[in-house]
PDB file of C-alpha atoms in Angstrom:
ATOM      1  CA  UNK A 197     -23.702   0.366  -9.527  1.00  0.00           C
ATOM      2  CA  UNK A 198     -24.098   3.099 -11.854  1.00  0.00           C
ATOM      3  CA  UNK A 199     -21.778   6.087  -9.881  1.00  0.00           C
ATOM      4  CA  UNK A 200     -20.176   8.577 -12.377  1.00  0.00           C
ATOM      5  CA  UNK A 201     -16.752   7.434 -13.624  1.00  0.00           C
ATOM      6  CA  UNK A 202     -15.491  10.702 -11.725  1.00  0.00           C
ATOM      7  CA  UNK A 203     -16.704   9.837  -8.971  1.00  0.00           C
ATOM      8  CA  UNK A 204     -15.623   5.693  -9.143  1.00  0.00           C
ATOM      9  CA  UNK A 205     -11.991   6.853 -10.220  1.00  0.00           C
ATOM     10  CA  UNK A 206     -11.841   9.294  -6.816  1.00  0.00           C
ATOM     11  CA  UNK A 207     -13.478   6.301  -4.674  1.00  0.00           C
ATOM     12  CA  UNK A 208     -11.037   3.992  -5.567  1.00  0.00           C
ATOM     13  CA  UNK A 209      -7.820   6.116  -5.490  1.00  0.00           C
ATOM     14  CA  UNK A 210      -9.074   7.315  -1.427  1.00  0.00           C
ATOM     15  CA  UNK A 211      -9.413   3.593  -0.586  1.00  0.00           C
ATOM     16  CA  UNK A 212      -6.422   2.866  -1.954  1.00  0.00           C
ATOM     17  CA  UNK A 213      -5.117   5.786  -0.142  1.00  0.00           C
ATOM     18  CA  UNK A 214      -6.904   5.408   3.240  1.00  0.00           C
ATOM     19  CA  UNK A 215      -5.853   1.812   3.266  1.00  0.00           C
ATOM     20  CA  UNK A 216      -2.389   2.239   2.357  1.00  0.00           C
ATOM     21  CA  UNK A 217      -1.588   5.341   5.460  1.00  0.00           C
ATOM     22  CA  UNK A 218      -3.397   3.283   7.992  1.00  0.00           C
ATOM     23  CA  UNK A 219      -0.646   0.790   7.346  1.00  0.00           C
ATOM     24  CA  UNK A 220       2.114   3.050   6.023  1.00  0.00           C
ATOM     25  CA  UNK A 221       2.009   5.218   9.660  1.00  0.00           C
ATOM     26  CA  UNK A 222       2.613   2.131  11.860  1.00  0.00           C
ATOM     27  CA  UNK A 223       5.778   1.183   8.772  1.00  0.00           C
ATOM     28  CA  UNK A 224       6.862   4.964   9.811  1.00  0.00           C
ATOM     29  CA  UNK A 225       6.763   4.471  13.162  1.00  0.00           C
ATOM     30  CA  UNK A 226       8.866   1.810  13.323  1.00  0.00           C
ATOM     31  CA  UNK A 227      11.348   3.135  10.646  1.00  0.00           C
ATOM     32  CA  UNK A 228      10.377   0.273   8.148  1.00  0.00           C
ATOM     33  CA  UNK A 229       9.375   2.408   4.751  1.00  0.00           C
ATOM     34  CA  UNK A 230      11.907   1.042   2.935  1.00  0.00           C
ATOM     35  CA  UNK A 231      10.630  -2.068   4.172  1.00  0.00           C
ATOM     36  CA  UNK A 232       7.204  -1.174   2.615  1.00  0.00           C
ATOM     37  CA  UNK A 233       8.794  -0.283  -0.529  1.00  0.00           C
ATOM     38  CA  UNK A 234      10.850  -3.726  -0.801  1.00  0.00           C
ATOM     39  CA  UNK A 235       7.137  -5.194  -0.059  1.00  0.00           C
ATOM     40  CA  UNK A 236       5.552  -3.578  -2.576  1.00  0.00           C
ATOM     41  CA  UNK A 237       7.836  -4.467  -5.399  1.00  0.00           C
ATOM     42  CA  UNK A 238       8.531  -7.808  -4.458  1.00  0.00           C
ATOM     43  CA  UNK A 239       5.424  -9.094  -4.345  1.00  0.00           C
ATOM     44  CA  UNK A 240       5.184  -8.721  -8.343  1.00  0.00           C
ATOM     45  CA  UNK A 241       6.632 -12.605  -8.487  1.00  0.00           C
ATOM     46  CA  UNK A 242       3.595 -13.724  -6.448  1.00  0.00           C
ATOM     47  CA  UNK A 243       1.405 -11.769  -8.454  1.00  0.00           C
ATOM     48  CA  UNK A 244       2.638 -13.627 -11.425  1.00  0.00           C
ATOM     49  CA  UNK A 245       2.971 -17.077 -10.230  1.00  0.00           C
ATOM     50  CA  UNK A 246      -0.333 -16.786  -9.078  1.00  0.00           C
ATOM     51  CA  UNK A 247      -1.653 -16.373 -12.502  1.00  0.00           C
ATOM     52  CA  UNK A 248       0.622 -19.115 -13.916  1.00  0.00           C
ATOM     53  CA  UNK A 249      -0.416 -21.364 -11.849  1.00  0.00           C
ATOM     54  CA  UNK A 250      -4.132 -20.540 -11.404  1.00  0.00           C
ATOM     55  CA  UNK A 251      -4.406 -19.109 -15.310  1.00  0.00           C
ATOM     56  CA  UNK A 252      -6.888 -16.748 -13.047  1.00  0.00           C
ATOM     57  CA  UNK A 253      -6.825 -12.600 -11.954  1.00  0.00           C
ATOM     58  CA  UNK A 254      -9.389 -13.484  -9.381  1.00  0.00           C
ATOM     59  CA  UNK A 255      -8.423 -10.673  -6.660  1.00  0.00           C
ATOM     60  CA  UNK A 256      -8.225 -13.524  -4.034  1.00  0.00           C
ATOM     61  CA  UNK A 257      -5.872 -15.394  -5.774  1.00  0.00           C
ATOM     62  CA  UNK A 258      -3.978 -12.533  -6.720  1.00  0.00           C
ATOM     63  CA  UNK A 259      -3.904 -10.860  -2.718  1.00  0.00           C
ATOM     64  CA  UNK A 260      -2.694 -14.432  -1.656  1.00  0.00           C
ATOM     65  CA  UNK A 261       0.152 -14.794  -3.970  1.00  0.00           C
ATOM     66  CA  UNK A 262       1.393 -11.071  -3.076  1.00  0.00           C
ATOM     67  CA  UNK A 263       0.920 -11.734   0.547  1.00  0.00           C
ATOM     68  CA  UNK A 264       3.027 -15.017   0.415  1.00  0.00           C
ATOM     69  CA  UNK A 265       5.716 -13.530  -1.286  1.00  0.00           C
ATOM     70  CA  UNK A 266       5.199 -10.120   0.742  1.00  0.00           C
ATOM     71  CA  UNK A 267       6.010 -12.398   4.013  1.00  0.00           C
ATOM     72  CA  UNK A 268       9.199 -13.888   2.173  1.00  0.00           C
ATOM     73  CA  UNK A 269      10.588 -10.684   1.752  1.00  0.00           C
ATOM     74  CA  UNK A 270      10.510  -9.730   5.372  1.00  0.00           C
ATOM     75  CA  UNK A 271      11.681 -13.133   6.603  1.00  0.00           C
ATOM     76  CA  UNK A 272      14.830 -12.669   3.706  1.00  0.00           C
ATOM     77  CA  UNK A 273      15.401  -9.035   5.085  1.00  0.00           C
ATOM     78  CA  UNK A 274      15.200 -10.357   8.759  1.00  0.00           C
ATOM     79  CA  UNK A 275      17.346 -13.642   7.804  1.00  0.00           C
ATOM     80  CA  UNK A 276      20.392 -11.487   6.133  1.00  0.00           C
ATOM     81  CA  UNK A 277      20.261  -9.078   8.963  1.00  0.00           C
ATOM     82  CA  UNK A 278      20.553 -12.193  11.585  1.00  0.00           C
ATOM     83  CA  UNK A 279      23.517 -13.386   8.924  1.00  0.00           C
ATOM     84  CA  UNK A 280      25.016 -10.072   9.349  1.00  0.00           C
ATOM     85  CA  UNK A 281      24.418  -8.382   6.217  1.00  0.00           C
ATOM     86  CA  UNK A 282      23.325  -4.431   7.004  1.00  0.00           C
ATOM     87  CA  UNK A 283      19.690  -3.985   6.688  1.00  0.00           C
ATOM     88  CA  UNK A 284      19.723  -1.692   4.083  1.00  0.00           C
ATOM     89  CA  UNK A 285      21.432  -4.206   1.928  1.00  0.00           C
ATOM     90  CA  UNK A 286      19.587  -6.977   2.552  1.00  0.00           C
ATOM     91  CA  UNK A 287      16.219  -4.783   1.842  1.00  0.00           C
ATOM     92  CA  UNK A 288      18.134  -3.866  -1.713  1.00  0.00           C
ATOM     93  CA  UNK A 289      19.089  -7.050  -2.641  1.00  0.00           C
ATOM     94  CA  UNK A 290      16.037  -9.245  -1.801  1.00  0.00           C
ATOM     95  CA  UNK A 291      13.236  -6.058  -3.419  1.00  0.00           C
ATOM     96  CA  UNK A 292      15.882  -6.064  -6.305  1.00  0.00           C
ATOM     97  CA  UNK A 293      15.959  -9.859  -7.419  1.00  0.00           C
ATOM     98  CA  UNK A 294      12.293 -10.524  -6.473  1.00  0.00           C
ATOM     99  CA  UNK A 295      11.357  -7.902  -8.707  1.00  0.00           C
ATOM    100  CA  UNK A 296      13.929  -8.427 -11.147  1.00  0.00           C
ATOM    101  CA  UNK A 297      12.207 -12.324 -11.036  1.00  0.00           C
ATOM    102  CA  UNK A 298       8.854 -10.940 -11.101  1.00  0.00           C
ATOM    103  CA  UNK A 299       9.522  -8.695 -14.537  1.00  0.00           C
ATOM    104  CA  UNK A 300      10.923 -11.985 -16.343  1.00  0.00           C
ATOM    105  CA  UNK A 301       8.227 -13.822 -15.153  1.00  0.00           C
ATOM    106  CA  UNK A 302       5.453 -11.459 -16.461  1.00  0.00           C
ATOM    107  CA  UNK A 303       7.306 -10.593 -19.726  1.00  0.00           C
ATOM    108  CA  UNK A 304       7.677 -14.364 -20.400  1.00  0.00           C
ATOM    109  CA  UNK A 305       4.637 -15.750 -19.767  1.00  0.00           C
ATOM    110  CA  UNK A 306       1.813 -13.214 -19.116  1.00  0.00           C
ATOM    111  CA  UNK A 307       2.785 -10.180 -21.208  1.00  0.00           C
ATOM    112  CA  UNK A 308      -0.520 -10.927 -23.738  1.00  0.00           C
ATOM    113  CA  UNK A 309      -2.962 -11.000 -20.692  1.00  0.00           C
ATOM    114  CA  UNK A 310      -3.811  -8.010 -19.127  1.00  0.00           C
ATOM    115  CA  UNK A 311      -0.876  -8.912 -16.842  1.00  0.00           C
ATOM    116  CA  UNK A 312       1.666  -6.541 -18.593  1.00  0.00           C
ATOM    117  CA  UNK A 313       4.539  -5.264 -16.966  1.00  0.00           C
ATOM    118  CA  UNK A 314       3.049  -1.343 -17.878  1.00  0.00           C
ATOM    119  CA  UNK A 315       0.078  -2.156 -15.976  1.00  0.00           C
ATOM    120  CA  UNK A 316       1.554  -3.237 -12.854  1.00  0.00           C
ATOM    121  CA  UNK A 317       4.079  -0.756 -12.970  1.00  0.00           C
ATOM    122  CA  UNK A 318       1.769   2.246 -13.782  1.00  0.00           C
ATOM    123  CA  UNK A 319      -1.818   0.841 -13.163  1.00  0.00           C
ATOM    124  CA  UNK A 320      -4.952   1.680 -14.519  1.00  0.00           C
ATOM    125  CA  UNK A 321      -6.953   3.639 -12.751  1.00  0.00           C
ATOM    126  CA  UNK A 322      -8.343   5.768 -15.304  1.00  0.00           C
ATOM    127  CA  UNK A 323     -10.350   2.676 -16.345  1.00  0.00           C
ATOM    128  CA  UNK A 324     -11.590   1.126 -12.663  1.00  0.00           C
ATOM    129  CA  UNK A 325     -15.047   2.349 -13.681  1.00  0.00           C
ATOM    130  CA  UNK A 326     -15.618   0.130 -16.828  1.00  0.00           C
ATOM    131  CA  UNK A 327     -13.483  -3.055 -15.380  1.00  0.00           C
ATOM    132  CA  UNK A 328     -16.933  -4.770 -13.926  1.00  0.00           C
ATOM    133  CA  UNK A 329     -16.923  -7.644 -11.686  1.00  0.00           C
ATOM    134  CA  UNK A 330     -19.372  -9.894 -13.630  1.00  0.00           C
ATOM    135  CA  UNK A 331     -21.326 -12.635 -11.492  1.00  0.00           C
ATOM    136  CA  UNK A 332     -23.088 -14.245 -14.917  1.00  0.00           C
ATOM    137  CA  UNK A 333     -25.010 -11.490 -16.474  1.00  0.00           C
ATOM    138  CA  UNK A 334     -25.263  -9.654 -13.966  1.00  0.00           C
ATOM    139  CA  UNK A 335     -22.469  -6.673 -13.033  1.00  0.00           C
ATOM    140  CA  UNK A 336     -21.513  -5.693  -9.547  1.00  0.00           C
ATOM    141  CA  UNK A 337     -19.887  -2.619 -10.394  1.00  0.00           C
ATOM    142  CA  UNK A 338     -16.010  -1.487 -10.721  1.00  0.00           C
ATOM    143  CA  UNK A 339     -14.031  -4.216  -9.205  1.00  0.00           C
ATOM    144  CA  UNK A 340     -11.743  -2.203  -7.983  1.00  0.00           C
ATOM    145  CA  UNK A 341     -14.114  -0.846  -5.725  1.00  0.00           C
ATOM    146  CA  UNK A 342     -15.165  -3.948  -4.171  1.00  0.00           C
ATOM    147  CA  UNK A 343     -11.334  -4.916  -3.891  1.00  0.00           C
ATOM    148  CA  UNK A 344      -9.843  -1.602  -2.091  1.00  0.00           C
ATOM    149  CA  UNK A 345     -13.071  -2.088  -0.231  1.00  0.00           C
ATOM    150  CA  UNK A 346     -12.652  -5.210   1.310  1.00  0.00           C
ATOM    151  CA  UNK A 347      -8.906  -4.576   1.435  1.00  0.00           C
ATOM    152  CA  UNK A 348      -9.327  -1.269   3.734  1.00  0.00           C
ATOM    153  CA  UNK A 349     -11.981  -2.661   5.696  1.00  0.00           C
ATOM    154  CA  UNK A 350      -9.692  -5.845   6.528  1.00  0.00           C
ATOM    155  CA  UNK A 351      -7.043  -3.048   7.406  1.00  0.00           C
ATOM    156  CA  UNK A 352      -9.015  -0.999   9.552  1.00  0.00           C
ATOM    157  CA  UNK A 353     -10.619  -4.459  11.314  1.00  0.00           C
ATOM    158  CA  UNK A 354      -7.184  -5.587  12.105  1.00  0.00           C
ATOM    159  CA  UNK A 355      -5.891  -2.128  13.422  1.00  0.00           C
ATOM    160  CA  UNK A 356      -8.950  -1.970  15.318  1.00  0.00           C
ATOM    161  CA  UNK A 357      -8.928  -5.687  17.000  1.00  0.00           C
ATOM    162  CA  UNK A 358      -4.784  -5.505  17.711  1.00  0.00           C
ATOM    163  CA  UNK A 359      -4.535  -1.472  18.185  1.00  0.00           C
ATOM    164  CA  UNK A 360      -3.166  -1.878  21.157  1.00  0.00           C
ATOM    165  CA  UNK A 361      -0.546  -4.630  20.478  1.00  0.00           C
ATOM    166  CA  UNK A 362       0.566  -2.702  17.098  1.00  0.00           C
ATOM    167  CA  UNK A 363       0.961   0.580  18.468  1.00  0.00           C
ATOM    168  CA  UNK A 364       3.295  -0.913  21.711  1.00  0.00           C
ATOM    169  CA  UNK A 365       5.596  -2.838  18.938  1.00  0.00           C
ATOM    170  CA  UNK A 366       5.814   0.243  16.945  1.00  0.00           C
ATOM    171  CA  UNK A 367       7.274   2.458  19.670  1.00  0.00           C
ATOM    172  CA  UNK A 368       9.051  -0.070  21.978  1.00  0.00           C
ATOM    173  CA  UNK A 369       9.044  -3.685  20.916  1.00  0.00           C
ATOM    174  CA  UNK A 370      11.375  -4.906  24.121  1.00  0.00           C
ATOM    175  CA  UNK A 371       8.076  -3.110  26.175  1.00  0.00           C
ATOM    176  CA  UNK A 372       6.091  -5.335  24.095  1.00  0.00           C
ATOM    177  CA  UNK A 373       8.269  -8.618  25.034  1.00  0.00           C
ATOM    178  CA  UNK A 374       7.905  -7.882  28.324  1.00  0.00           C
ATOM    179  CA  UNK A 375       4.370  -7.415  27.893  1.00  0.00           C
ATOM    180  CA  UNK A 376       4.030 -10.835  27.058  1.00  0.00           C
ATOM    181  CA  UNK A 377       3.311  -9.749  23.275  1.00  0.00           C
ATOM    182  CA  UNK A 378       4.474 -11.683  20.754  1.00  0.00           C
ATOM    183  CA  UNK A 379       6.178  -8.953  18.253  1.00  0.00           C
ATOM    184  CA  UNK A 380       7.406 -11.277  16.248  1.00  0.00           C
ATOM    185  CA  UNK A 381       3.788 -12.127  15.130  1.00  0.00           C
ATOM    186  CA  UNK A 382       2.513  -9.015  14.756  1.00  0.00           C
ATOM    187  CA  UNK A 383       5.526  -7.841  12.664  1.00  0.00           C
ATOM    188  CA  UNK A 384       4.319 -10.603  10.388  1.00  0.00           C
ATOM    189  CA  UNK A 385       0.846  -9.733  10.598  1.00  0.00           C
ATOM    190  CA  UNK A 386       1.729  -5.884   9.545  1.00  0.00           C
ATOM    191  CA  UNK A 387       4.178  -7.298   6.930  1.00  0.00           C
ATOM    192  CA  UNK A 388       1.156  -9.880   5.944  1.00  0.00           C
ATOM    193  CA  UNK A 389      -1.325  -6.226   5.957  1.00  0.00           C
ATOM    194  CA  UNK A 390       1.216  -4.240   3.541  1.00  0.00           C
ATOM    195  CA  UNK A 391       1.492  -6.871   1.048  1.00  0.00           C
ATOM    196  CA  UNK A 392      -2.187  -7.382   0.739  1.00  0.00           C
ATOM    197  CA  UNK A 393      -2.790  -3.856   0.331  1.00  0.00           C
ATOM    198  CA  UNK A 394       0.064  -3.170  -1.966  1.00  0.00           C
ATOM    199  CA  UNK A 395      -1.504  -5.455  -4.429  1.00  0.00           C
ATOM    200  CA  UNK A 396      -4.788  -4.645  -3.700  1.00  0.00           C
ATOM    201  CA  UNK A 397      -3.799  -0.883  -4.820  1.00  0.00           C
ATOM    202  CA  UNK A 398      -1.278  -2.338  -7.964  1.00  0.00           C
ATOM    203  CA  UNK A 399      -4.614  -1.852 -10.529  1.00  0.00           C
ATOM    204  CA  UNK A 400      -5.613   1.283  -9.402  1.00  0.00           C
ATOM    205  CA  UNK A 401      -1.949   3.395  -9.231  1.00  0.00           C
ATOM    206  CA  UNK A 402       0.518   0.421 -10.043  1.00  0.00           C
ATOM    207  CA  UNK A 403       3.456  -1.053  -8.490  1.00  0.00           C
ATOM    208  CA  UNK A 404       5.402   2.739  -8.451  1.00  0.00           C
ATOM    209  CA  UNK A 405       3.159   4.720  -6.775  1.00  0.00           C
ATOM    210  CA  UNK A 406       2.200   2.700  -4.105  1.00  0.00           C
ATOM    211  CA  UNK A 407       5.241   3.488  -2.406  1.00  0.00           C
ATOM    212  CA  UNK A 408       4.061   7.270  -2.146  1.00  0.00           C
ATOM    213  CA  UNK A 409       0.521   6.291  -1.182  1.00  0.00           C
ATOM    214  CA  UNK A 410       2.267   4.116   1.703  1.00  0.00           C
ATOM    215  CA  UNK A 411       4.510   6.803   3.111  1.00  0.00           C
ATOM    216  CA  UNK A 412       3.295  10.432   2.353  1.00  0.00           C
ATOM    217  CA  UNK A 413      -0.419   9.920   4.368  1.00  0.00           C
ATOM    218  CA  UNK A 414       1.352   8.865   7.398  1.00  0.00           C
ATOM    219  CA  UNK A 415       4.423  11.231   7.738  1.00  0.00           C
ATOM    220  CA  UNK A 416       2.109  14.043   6.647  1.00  0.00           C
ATOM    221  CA  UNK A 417      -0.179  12.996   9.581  1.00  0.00           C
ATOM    222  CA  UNK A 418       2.871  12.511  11.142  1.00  0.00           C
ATOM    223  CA  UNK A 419       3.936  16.786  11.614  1.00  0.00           C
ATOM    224  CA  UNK A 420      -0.008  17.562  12.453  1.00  0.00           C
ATOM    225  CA  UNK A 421      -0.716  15.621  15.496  1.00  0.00           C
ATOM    226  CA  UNK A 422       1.496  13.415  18.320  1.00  0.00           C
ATOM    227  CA  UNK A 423      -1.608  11.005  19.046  1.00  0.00           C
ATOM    228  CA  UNK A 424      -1.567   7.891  16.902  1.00  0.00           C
ATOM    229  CA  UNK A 425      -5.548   7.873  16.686  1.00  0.00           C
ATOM    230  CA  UNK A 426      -4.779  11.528  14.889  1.00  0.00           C
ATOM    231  CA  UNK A 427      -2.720  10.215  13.076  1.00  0.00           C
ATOM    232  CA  UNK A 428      -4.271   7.514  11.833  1.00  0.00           C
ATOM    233  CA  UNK A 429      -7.575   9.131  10.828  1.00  0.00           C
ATOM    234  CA  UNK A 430      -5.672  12.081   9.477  1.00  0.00           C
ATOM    235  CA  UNK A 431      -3.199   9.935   6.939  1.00  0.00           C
ATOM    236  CA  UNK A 432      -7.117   8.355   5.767  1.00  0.00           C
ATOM    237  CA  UNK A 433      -8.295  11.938   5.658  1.00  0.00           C
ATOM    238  CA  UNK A 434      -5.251  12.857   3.609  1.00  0.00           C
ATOM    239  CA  UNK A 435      -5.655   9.954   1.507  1.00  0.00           C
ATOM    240  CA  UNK A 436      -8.817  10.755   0.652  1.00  0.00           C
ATOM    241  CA  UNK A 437      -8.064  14.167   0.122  1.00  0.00           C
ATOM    242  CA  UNK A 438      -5.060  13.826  -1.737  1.00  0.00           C
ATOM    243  CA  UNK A 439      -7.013  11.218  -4.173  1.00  0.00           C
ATOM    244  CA  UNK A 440     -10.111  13.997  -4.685  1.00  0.00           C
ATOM    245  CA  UNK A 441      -7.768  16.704  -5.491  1.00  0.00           C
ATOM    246  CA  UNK A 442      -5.303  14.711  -7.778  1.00  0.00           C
ATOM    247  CA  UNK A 443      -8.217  14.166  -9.954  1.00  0.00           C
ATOM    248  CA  UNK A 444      -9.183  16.964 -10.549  1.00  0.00           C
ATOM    249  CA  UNK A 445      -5.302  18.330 -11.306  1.00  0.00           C
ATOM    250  CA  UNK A 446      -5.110  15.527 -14.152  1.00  0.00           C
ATOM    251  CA  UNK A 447      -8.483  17.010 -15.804  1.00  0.00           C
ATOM    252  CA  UNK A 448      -7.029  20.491 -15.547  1.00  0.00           C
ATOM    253  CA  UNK A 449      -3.598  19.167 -17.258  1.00  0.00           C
ATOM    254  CA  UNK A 450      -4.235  16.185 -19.135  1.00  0.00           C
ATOM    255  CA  UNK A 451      -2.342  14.315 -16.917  1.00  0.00           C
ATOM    256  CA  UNK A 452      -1.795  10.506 -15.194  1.00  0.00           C
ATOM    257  CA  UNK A 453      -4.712  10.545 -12.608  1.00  0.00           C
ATOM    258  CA  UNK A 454      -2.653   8.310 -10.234  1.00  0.00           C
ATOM    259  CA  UNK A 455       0.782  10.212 -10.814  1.00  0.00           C
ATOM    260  CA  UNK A 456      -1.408  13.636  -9.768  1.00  0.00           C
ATOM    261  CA  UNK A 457      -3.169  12.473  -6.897  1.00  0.00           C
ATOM    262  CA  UNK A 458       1.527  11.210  -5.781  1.00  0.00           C
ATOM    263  CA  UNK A 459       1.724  15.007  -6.555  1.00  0.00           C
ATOM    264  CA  UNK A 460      -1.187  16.168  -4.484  1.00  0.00           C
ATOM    265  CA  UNK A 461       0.481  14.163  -1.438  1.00  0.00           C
ATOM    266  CA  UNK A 462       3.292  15.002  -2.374  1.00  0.00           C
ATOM    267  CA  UNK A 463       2.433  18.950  -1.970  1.00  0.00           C
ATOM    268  CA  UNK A 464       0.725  18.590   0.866  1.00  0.00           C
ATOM    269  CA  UNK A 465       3.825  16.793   2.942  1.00  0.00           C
ATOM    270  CA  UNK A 466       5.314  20.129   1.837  1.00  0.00           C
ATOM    271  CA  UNK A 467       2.898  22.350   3.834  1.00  0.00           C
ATOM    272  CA  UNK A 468       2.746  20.041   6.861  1.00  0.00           C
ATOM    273  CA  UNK A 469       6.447  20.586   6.752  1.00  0.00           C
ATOM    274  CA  UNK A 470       6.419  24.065   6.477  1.00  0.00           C
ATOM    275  CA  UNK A 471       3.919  24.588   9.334  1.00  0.00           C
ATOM    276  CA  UNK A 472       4.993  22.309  11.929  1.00  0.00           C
ATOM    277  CA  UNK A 473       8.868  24.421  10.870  1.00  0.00           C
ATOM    278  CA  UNK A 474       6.928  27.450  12.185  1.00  0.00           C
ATOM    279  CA  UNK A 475       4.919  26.053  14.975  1.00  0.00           C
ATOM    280  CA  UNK A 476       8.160  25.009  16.230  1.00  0.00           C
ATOM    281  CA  UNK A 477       9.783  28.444  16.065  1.00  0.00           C
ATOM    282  CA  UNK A 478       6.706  29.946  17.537  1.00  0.00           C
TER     283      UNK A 478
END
């Protein structure tokens, strides 16, 4: 493709970014973060049975183990509640053992493939523009970028095509029932959305930092605007932003590109906070 490695490693942290807030702002809206952070670590078991049963990396094999065992964990969240175990409970003890599964798994079978437990945890994305997807001889370029790609396009088609329906669950699912929508379905098909993109983001800032990708775009966006079109395009704005100027913090400082660009968000969550504080007093 030949872009500078710059300019690959900023690309692929913004789509990883962008597509994390689109789906991290409807999690916020309905109060599920945590849920997105059980997601995004307990999907590490899928990632690794995947492999051990496949023996491949191939993203698509990869993306449907996560999103398999992405769905499990909301249906073993949702099962314990029904059961009557508090929902903060059964979010800690289904994300604990599935990745507490998903660690033995990788440092038992896959820890001498590029599978290691330091990669998934930490991710790589310091080296996204020299890990080519190869199609014989011929390279198509990073393949992270073609992954994120795909992955923020799918989330931004699906947001698109079910806007409506996603946006009435998120602020009044008995609305939505009597609507005739089926929020049941579409809790699994945002559930199905952050599990995808979780591991679609895993090589790029690892299994940690996703969690701060999925929540700081949207509840920054979240103090600048009260429309959820706002607020959408702002936490892919901020995504993007944060992703630009977290690079260029870890070349000043000689620092983990993916924990600066957590930082950058991090920082900028701050000032959103301070000036929706004043607009308030104003």
């Amino acid at each position: 493709m030949g872009l500078p490695a710059p300019l690959v490693i900023i690309a692929v942290g913004a789509l990883a970014a962008g597509a994390s807030g689109l789906v991290g702002s409807f999690l916020l809206l309905r109060r599920m973060t945590m849920l997105g952070d059980a997601i995004s670590h307990a999907v590490l078991p899928g990632i690794a049975l995947a492999f051990l049963l496949t023996g491949s990396r191939a993203a698509p094999v990869m993306v449907l183990g996560a999103a398999l065992c992405g769905l499990l964990t909301a249906y073993a969240v949702q099962a314990l509640q029904r059961a009557g175990v508090q929902e903060d409970a059964g979010m800690g003890v289904t994300f604990t053992a599935l990745f507490a599964l998903g660690v033995v798994l990788i440092t038992a079978f896959a820890g001498r493939v590029h599978l290691d437990l330091d990669h998934v945890l930490y991710g790589e994305i310091a080296y996204a523009p020299w890990d080519l997807w190869l199609v014989g001889e011929v390279s198509l370029g990073p393949r992270a970028l073609w992954t994120l790609g795909a992955i923020f396009l799918l989330d931004l088609l699906v947001v698109g095509l079910f806007f409506k329906e996603l946006k009435i669950c998120a602020f009044d699912p008995d609305t939505a029932a009597a609507l005739g929508i089926n929020a049941t379905a579409f809790h699994y098909l945002l559930m199905t959305l952050v599990s995808v993109t979780a591991v679609g983001a895993f090589d790029a800032v690892g299994a940690i930092l996703v969690v701060a990708m999925l929540v700081l775009p949207g509840a920054t966006a979240y103090l600048l605007t009260d429309r959820l079109p706002a607020m959408l395009a702002l936490a892919v704005g901020l995504g993007v932003l944060s992703s630009a100027l977290g690079y260029l913090l870890a070349r000043a400082t000689d620092t983990a590109v993916a924990g600066a660009m957590a930082v950058v968000g991090g920082v900028l969550f701050a000032l959103a906070f301070g000036w929706a504080r004043l607009r308030r007093r104003g």
